mmCIF file of C-alpha atoms in Angstrom:
data_model
loop_
_atom_site.group_PDB
_atom_site.id
_atom_site.type_symbol
_atom_site.label_atom_id
_atom_site.label_comp_id
_atom_site.label_asym_id
_atom_site.label_seq_id
_atom_site.Cartn_x
_atom_site.Cartn_y
_atom_site.Cartn_z
ATOM 1 C CA MET A 1 29.210 -5.608 -1.795
ATOM 2 C CA GLY A 2 29.358 -8.861 -3.698
ATOM 3 C CA PRO A 3 28.563 -9.399 -7.318
ATOM 4 C CA VAL A 4 25.159 -10.722 -6.729
ATOM 5 C CA THR A 5 24.300 -8.048 -4.277
ATOM 6 C CA ARG A 6 25.896 -5.615 -7.071
ATOM 7 C CA SER A 7 23.889 -6.410 -9.572
ATOM 8 C CA ALA A 8 20.594 -6.452 -7.529
ATOM 9 C CA ASP A 9 21.352 -2.934 -6.705
ATOM 10 C CA ALA A 10 21.787 -2.145 -10.355
ATOM 11 C CA LEU A 11 18.216 -3.461 -10.865
ATOM 12 C CA ILE A 12 16.781 -1.855 -7.836
ATOM 13 C CA ARG A 13 18.372 1.707 -9.583
ATOM 14 C CA LEU A 14 17.338 0.809 -13.112
ATOM 15 C CA TYR A 15 13.880 0.148 -11.874
ATOM 16 C CA GLN A 16 13.677 3.595 -10.308
ATOM 17 C CA GLU A 17 15.294 5.290 -13.060
ATOM 18 C CA HIS A 18 13.189 3.978 -16.044
ATOM 19 C CA LEU A 19 10.146 2.365 -14.526
ATOM 20 C CA SER A 20 9.036 3.891 -11.545
ATOM 21 C CA SER A 21 8.621 7.449 -13.140
ATOM 22 C CA ARG A 22 6.468 6.297 -15.512
ATOM 23 C CA LYS A 23 4.089 4.026 -13.633
ATOM 24 C CA ARG A 24 2.480 7.168 -12.632
ATOM 25 C CA TRP A 25 1.654 6.100 -9.174
ATOM 26 C CA THR A 26 3.428 6.246 -5.747
ATOM 27 C CA CYS A 27 4.274 3.819 -2.968
ATOM 28 C CA ALA A 28 1.267 3.166 -0.368
ATOM 29 C CA HIS A 29 3.686 3.151 2.296
ATOM 30 C CA LEU A 30 5.412 6.376 1.393
ATOM 31 C CA VAL A 31 1.893 8.134 0.993
ATOM 32 C CA ALA A 32 0.722 6.864 4.081
ATOM 33 C CA HIS A 33 3.740 7.070 6.181
ATOM 34 C CA GLY A 34 6.419 9.487 4.319
ATOM 35 C CA GLY A 35 9.861 8.436 4.678
ATOM 36 C CA GLN A 36 11.646 6.473 1.708
ATOM 37 C CA SER A 37 9.577 4.786 -1.193
ATOM 38 C CA CYS A 38 9.811 0.761 -0.621
ATOM 39 C CA SER A 39 12.351 0.676 -3.505
ATOM 40 C CA ALA A 40 14.368 3.169 -1.815
ATOM 41 C CA ALA A 41 13.927 1.591 1.407
ATOM 42 C CA VAL A 42 14.815 -2.154 0.491
ATOM 43 C CA ARG A 43 17.961 -0.404 -1.844
ATOM 44 C CA HIS A 44 19.390 0.994 1.676
ATOM 45 C CA VAL A 45 18.910 -2.245 3.052
ATOM 46 C CA LEU A 46 20.527 -4.141 0.012
ATOM 47 C CA VAL A 47 23.499 -1.920 0.181
ATOM 48 C CA ASN A 48 23.982 -2.016 3.890
ATOM 49 C CA ARG A 49 23.221 -5.934 4.875
ATOM 50 C CA GLY A 50 23.933 -7.652 1.755
ATOM 51 C CA LEU A 51 21.524 -10.219 -0.255
ATOM 52 C CA ALA A 52 20.931 -12.623 2.324
ATOM 53 C CA ARG A 53 20.412 -10.401 5.157
ATOM 54 C CA SER A 54 17.857 -7.927 3.304
ATOM 55 C CA VAL A 55 15.633 -10.674 2.345
ATOM 56 C CA VAL A 56 13.527 -10.547 5.601
ATOM 57 C CA PRO A 57 13.356 -6.718 5.805
ATOM 58 C CA THR A 58 12.361 -6.589 2.142
ATOM 59 C CA VAL A 59 9.233 -8.885 2.807
ATOM 60 C CA VAL A 60 8.442 -7.226 5.917
ATOM 61 C CA ARG A 61 8.381 -3.609 3.810
ATOM 62 C CA PHE A 62 6.545 -5.134 1.502
ATOM 63 C CA VAL A 63 3.899 -6.231 3.830
ATOM 64 C CA ALA A 64 3.587 -3.115 5.340
ATOM 65 C CA CYS A 65 3.117 -1.242 1.698
ATOM 66 C CA TYR A 66 0.147 -3.685 1.187
ATOM 67 C CA GLN A 67 -1.377 -3.027 4.889
ATOM 68 C CA ALA A 68 -0.623 0.899 4.141
ATOM 69 C CA ALA A 69 -2.971 0.190 0.930
ATOM 70 C CA ILE A 70 -5.708 -1.125 2.944
ATOM 71 C CA MET A 71 -5.360 1.448 5.407
ATOM 72 C CA LEU A 72 -5.867 4.358 2.953
ATOM 73 C CA ALA A 73 -9.004 2.248 1.544
ATOM 74 C CA SER A 74 -10.658 4.315 4.235
ATOM 75 C CA SER A 75 -9.317 7.446 2.654
ATOM 76 C CA ASP A 76 -10.255 9.463 -0.625
ATOM 77 C CA VAL A 77 -6.775 8.829 -1.931
ATOM 78 C CA GLN A 78 -6.784 6.737 -5.176
ATOM 79 C CA GLY A 79 -3.806 5.017 -6.721
ATOM 80 C CA VAL A 80 -1.717 1.556 -6.893
ATOM 81 C CA CYS A 81 0.405 -0.071 -4.631
ATOM 82 C CA CYS A 82 3.234 -2.091 -5.904
ATOM 83 C CA CYS A 83 4.153 -4.926 -3.614
ATOM 84 C CA GLY A 84 7.207 -6.357 -5.722
ATOM 85 C CA GLY A 85 6.438 -6.536 -9.317
ATOM 86 C CA ILE A 86 2.758 -6.898 -8.865
ATOM 87 C CA PRO A 87 0.704 -3.860 -8.727
ATOM 88 C CA ILE A 88 -2.037 -4.105 -6.789
ATOM 89 C CA PRO A 89 -4.580 -1.190 -7.695
ATOM 90 C CA PHE A 90 -6.788 0.208 -5.085
ATOM 91 C CA ARG A 91 -9.387 2.717 -5.550
ATOM 92 C CA PHE A 92 -11.007 4.480 -2.629
ATOM 93 C CA ARG A 93 -14.180 5.825 -1.756
ATOM 94 C CA ARG A 94 -15.122 9.423 -2.041
#
Protein backbone atom coordinates (compact mmCIF):
# COMPACT_ATOMS: atom_id res chain seq x y z
CA MET A 1 0.00 0.00 0.00
CA GLY A 2 1.43 3.35 -1.05
CA PRO A 3 1.69 6.42 1.16
CA VAL A 4 -1.34 8.15 -0.39
CA THR A 5 -3.49 5.04 0.05
CA ARG A 6 -2.27 4.70 3.66
CA SER A 7 -3.21 8.33 4.29
CA ALA A 8 -6.68 7.84 2.82
CA ASP A 9 -7.12 4.70 4.92
CA ALA A 10 -6.04 6.61 8.04
CA LEU A 11 -8.58 9.35 7.29
CA ILE A 12 -11.38 6.81 6.93
CA ARG A 13 -10.34 5.16 10.21
CA LEU A 14 -10.34 8.54 11.96
CA TYR A 15 -13.82 9.21 10.59
CA GLN A 16 -15.04 5.79 11.77
CA GLU A 17 -13.52 6.10 15.25
CA HIS A 18 -14.20 9.75 16.05
CA LEU A 19 -17.00 11.12 13.87
CA SER A 20 -19.23 8.25 12.79
CA SER A 21 -20.09 7.19 16.32
CA ARG A 22 -21.09 10.75 17.25
CA LYS A 23 -23.32 11.62 14.31
CA ARG A 24 -26.25 9.51 15.65
CA TRP A 25 -27.40 8.01 12.36
CA THR A 26 -26.54 5.00 10.28
CA CYS A 27 -25.68 4.60 6.65
CA ALA A 28 -28.90 4.15 4.61
CA HIS A 29 -27.27 1.37 2.56
CA LEU A 30 -26.53 -0.54 5.77
CA VAL A 31 -30.10 -0.04 7.02
CA ALA A 32 -31.65 -1.11 3.71
CA HIS A 33 -29.35 -3.96 2.71
CA GLY A 34 -27.30 -4.99 5.74
CA GLY A 35 -23.64 -5.82 5.34
CA GLN A 36 -21.10 -3.05 5.82
CA SER A 37 -21.55 0.67 6.22
CA CYS A 38 -20.34 2.79 3.32
CA SER A 39 -17.19 3.83 5.17
CA ALA A 40 -16.31 0.19 5.94
CA ALA A 41 -17.00 -0.91 2.36
CA VAL A 42 -14.98 1.95 0.89
CA ARG A 43 -12.11 1.26 3.27
CA HIS A 44 -12.14 -2.41 2.26
CA VAL A 45 -12.00 -1.52 -1.44
CA LEU A 46 -9.29 1.08 -0.82
CA VAL A 47 -7.04 -1.33 1.04
CA ASN A 48 -7.51 -4.12 -1.51
CA ARG A 49 -7.35 -2.10 -4.75
CA GLY A 50 -5.44 1.07 -3.95
CA LEU A 51 -6.59 4.65 -4.25
CA ALA A 52 -6.85 5.01 -8.03
CA ARG A 53 -8.76 1.76 -8.57
CA SER A 54 -11.16 2.45 -5.70
CA VAL A 55 -12.63 5.70 -7.07
CA VAL A 56 -15.32 4.12 -9.27
CA PRO A 57 -16.47 1.55 -6.66
CA THR A 58 -16.64 4.35 -4.08
CA VAL A 59 -18.85 6.49 -6.30
CA VAL A 60 -21.04 3.47 -7.06
CA ARG A 61 -21.40 2.76 -3.34
CA PHE A 62 -22.38 6.35 -2.51
CA VAL A 63 -24.96 6.35 -5.32
CA ALA A 64 -26.33 3.05 -3.96
CA CYS A 65 -26.51 4.63 -0.49
CA TYR A 66 -28.44 7.56 -1.89
CA GLN A 67 -30.80 5.19 -3.72
CA ALA A 68 -31.28 3.23 -0.48
CA ALA A 69 -32.27 6.46 1.24
CA ILE A 70 -34.85 7.09 -1.49
CA MET A 71 -36.13 3.52 -1.17
CA LEU A 72 -36.46 3.90 2.59
CA ALA A 73 -38.58 6.99 2.00
CA SER A 74 -41.63 4.77 1.63
CA SER A 75 -41.06 3.23 5.07
CA ASP A 76 -41.27 4.46 8.65
CA VAL A 77 -37.50 4.87 9.00
CA GLN A 78 -36.04 8.25 10.00
CA GLY A 79 -32.39 9.27 9.81
CA VAL A 80 -29.70 10.61 7.52
CA CYS A 81 -27.85 9.14 4.55
CA CYS A 82 -24.24 10.22 4.61
CA CYS A 83 -23.06 10.30 1.01
CA GLY A 84 -19.44 11.31 1.25
CA GLY A 85 -19.01 14.42 3.33
CA ILE A 86 -22.54 15.66 2.70
CA PRO A 87 -25.22 14.36 5.09
CA ILE A 88 -28.52 14.11 3.27
CA PRO A 89 -31.39 14.20 5.78
CA PHE A 90 -34.48 12.15 5.22
CA ARG A 91 -37.68 11.87 7.19
CA PHE A 92 -40.25 9.31 6.23
CA ARG A 93 -43.97 9.02 6.61
CA ARG A 94 -45.50 7.05 9.44
